[in-house]
GROMACS .gro file of C-alpha atoms in nm:
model
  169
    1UNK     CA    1   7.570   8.738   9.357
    2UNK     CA    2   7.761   8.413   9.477
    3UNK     CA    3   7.800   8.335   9.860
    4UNK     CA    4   8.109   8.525  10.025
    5UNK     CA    5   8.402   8.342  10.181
    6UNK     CA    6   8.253   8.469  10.576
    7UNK     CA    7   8.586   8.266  10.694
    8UNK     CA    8   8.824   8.479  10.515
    9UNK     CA    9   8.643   8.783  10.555
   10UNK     CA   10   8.602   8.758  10.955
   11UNK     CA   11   8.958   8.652  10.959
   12UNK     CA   12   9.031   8.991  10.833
   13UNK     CA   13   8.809   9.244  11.036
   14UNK     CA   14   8.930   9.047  11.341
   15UNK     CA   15   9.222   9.168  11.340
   16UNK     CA   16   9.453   8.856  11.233
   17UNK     CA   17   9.698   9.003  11.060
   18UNK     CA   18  10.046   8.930  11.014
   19UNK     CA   19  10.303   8.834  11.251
   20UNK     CA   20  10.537   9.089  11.080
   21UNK     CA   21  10.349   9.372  11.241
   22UNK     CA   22  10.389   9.610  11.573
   23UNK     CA   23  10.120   9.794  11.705
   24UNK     CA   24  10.217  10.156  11.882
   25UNK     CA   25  10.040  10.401  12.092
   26UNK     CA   26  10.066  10.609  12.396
   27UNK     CA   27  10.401  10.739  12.505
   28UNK     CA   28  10.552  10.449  12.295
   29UNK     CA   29  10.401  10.605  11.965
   30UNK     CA   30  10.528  10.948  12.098
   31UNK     CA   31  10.875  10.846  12.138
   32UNK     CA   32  10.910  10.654  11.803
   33UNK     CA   33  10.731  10.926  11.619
   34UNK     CA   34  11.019  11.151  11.727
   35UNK     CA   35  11.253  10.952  11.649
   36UNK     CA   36  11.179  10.919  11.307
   37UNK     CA   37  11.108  11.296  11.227
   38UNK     CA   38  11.455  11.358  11.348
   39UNK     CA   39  11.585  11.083  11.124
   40UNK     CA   40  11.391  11.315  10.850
   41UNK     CA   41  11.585  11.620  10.967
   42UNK     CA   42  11.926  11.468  10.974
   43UNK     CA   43  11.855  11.303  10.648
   44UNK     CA   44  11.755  11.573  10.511
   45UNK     CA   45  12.053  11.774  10.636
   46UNK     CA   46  12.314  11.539  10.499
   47UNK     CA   47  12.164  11.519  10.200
   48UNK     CA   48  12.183  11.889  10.157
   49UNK     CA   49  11.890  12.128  10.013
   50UNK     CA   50  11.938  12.105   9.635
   51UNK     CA   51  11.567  11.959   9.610
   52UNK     CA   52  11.273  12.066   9.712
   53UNK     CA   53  11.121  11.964  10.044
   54UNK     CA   54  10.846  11.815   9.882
   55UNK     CA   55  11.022  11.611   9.622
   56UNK     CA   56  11.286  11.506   9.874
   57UNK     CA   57  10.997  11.330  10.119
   58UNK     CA   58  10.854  11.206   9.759
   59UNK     CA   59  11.226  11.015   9.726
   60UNK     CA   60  11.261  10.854  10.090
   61UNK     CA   61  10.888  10.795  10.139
   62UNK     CA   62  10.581  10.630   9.945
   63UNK     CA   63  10.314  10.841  10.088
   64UNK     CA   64   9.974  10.757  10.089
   65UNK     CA   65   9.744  10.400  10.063
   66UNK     CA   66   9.761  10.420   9.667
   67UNK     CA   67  10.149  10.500   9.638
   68UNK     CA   68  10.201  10.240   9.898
   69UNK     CA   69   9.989   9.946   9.701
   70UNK     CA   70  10.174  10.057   9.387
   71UNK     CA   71  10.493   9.973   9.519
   72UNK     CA   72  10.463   9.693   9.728
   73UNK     CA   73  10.282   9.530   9.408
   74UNK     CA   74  10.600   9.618   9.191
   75UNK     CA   75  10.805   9.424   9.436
   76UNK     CA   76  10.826   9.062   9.393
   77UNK     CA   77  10.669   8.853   9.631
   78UNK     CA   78  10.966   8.636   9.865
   79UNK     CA   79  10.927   8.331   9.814
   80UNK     CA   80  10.962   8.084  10.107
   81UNK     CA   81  11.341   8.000  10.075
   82UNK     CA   82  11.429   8.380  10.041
   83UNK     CA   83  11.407   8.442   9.656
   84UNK     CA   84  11.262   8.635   9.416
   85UNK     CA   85  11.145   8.607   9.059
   86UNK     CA   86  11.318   8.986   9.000
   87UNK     CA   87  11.489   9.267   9.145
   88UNK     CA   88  11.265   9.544   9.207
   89UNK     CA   89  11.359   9.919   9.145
   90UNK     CA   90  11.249  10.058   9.474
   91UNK     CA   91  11.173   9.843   9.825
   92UNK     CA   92  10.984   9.915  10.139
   93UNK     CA   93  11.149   9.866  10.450
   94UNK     CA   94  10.828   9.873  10.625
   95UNK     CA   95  10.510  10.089  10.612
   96UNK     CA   96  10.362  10.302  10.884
   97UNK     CA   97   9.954  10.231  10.856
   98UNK     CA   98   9.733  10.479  11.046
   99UNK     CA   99   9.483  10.263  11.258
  100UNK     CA  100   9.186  10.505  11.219
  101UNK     CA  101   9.106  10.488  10.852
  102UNK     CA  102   8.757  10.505  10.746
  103UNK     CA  103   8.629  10.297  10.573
  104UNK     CA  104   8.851  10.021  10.716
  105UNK     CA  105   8.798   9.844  10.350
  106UNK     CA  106   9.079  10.113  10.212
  107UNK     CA  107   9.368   9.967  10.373
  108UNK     CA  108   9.275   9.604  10.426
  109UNK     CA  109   9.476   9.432  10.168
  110UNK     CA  110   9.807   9.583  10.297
  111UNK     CA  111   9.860   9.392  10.554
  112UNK     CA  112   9.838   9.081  10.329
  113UNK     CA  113  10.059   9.225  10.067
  114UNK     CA  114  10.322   9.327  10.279
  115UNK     CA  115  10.356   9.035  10.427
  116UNK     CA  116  10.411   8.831  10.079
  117UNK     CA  117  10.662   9.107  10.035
  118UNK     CA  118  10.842   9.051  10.348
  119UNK     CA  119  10.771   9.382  10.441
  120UNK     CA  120  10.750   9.541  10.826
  121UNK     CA  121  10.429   9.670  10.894
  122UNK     CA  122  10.377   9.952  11.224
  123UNK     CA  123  10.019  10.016  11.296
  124UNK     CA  124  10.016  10.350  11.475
  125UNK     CA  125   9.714  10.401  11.703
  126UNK     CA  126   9.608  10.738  11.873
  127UNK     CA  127   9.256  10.766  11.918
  128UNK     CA  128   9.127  10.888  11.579
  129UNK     CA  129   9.433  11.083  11.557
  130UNK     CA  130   9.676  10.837  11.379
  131UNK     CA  131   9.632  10.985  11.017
  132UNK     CA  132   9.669  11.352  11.130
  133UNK     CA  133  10.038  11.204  11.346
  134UNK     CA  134  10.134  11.038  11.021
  135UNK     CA  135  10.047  11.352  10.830
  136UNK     CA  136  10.266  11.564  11.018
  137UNK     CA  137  10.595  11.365  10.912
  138UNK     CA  138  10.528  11.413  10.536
  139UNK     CA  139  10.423  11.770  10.554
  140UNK     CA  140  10.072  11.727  10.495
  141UNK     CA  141   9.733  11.734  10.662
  142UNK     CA  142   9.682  11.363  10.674
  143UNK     CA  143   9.808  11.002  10.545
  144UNK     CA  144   9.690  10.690  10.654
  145UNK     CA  145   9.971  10.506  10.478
  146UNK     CA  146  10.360  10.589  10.443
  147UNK     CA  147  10.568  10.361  10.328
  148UNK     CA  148  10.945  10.425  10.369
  149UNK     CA  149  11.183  10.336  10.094
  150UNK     CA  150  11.515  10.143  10.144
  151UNK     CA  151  11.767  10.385  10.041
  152UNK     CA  152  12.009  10.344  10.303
  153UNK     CA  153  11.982  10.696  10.476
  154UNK     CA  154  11.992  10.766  10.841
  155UNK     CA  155  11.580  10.776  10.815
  156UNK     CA  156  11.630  10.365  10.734
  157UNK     CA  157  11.888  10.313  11.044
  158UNK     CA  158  11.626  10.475  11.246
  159UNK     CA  159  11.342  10.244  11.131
  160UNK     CA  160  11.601   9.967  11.171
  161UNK     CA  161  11.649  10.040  11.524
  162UNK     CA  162  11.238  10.066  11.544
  163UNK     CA  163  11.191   9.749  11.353
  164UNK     CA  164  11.496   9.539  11.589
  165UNK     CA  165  11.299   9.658  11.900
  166UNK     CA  166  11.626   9.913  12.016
  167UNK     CA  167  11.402  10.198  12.006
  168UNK     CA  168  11.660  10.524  11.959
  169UNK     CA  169  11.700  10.803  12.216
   0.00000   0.00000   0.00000
């Protein structure tokens, strides 16, 4: 086997990841968390209930660490000056990454990627409880990755609020 890059490696499990990214716990987590599911509901509302819930979420949200990868890797990377090679069919506005994963090897190339993407990353930390918080916006048990699509809706002038630091009441 050849020798491992220990540099790059370390530079990775010590945390330095981009500076696109916010880290939230406590009552910070809390408050954003509820902010965004009611974003969901009044989304949802205007939108009206001609779909089912499940497909609706599937439409504003990439759910989980494979769906996530799949899109951010259909987007083109941003080049420095702002430009892209193509126009991709659906973009992240950011992703919400559950800090308790295990093993930590599952989600460690996001942070890279969504950084060549130009993409927000929120790192949501609740002592081994991230996944489940996540979870609980999407309907399901658990997910340790959502990434929410730029559609425009009133989920997207939440996380715009969230991402500009004028965290909704």
């Amino acid at each position: 086997m050849p020798p491992r890059n220990k540099a790059a490696k370390n530079n990775i499990q010590d945390g330095a990841l981009p500076q696109q990214q916010d880290c939230y716990e406590g009552e910070r987590l809390i408050h954003v968390l509820e902010s965004i599911r009611r974003g969901i509901e009044s989304a949802r509302a205007l939108a009206g209930n001609s779909l089912p819930e499940k497909v609706w979420l599937k439409q504003q949200f990439a759910i989980g660490v494979n769906d996530v990868t799949r899109v951010l890797e259909r987007m083109a990377a941003i080049i420095d000056d702002g430009t892209t090679a193509q126009s991709p069919f659906v973009r992240l506005q950011a992703i919400l990454l559950a800090a308790d994963c295990n093993p930590k090897w599952l989600t460690k190339h996001l942070p890279t990627l969504a950084k060549s993407r130009k993409v927000r990353l929120i790192i949501v930390k609740d002592d081994k409880k991230g996944s489940l918080r996540l979870g609980e916006l999407v309907k399901l048990k658990t997910a340790v990755a959502i990434g929410v699509k730029a559609r425009g809706s009133a989920i997207n002038q939440i996380m715009e609020e969230i991402l500009d630091g004028d965290e909704p009441n």
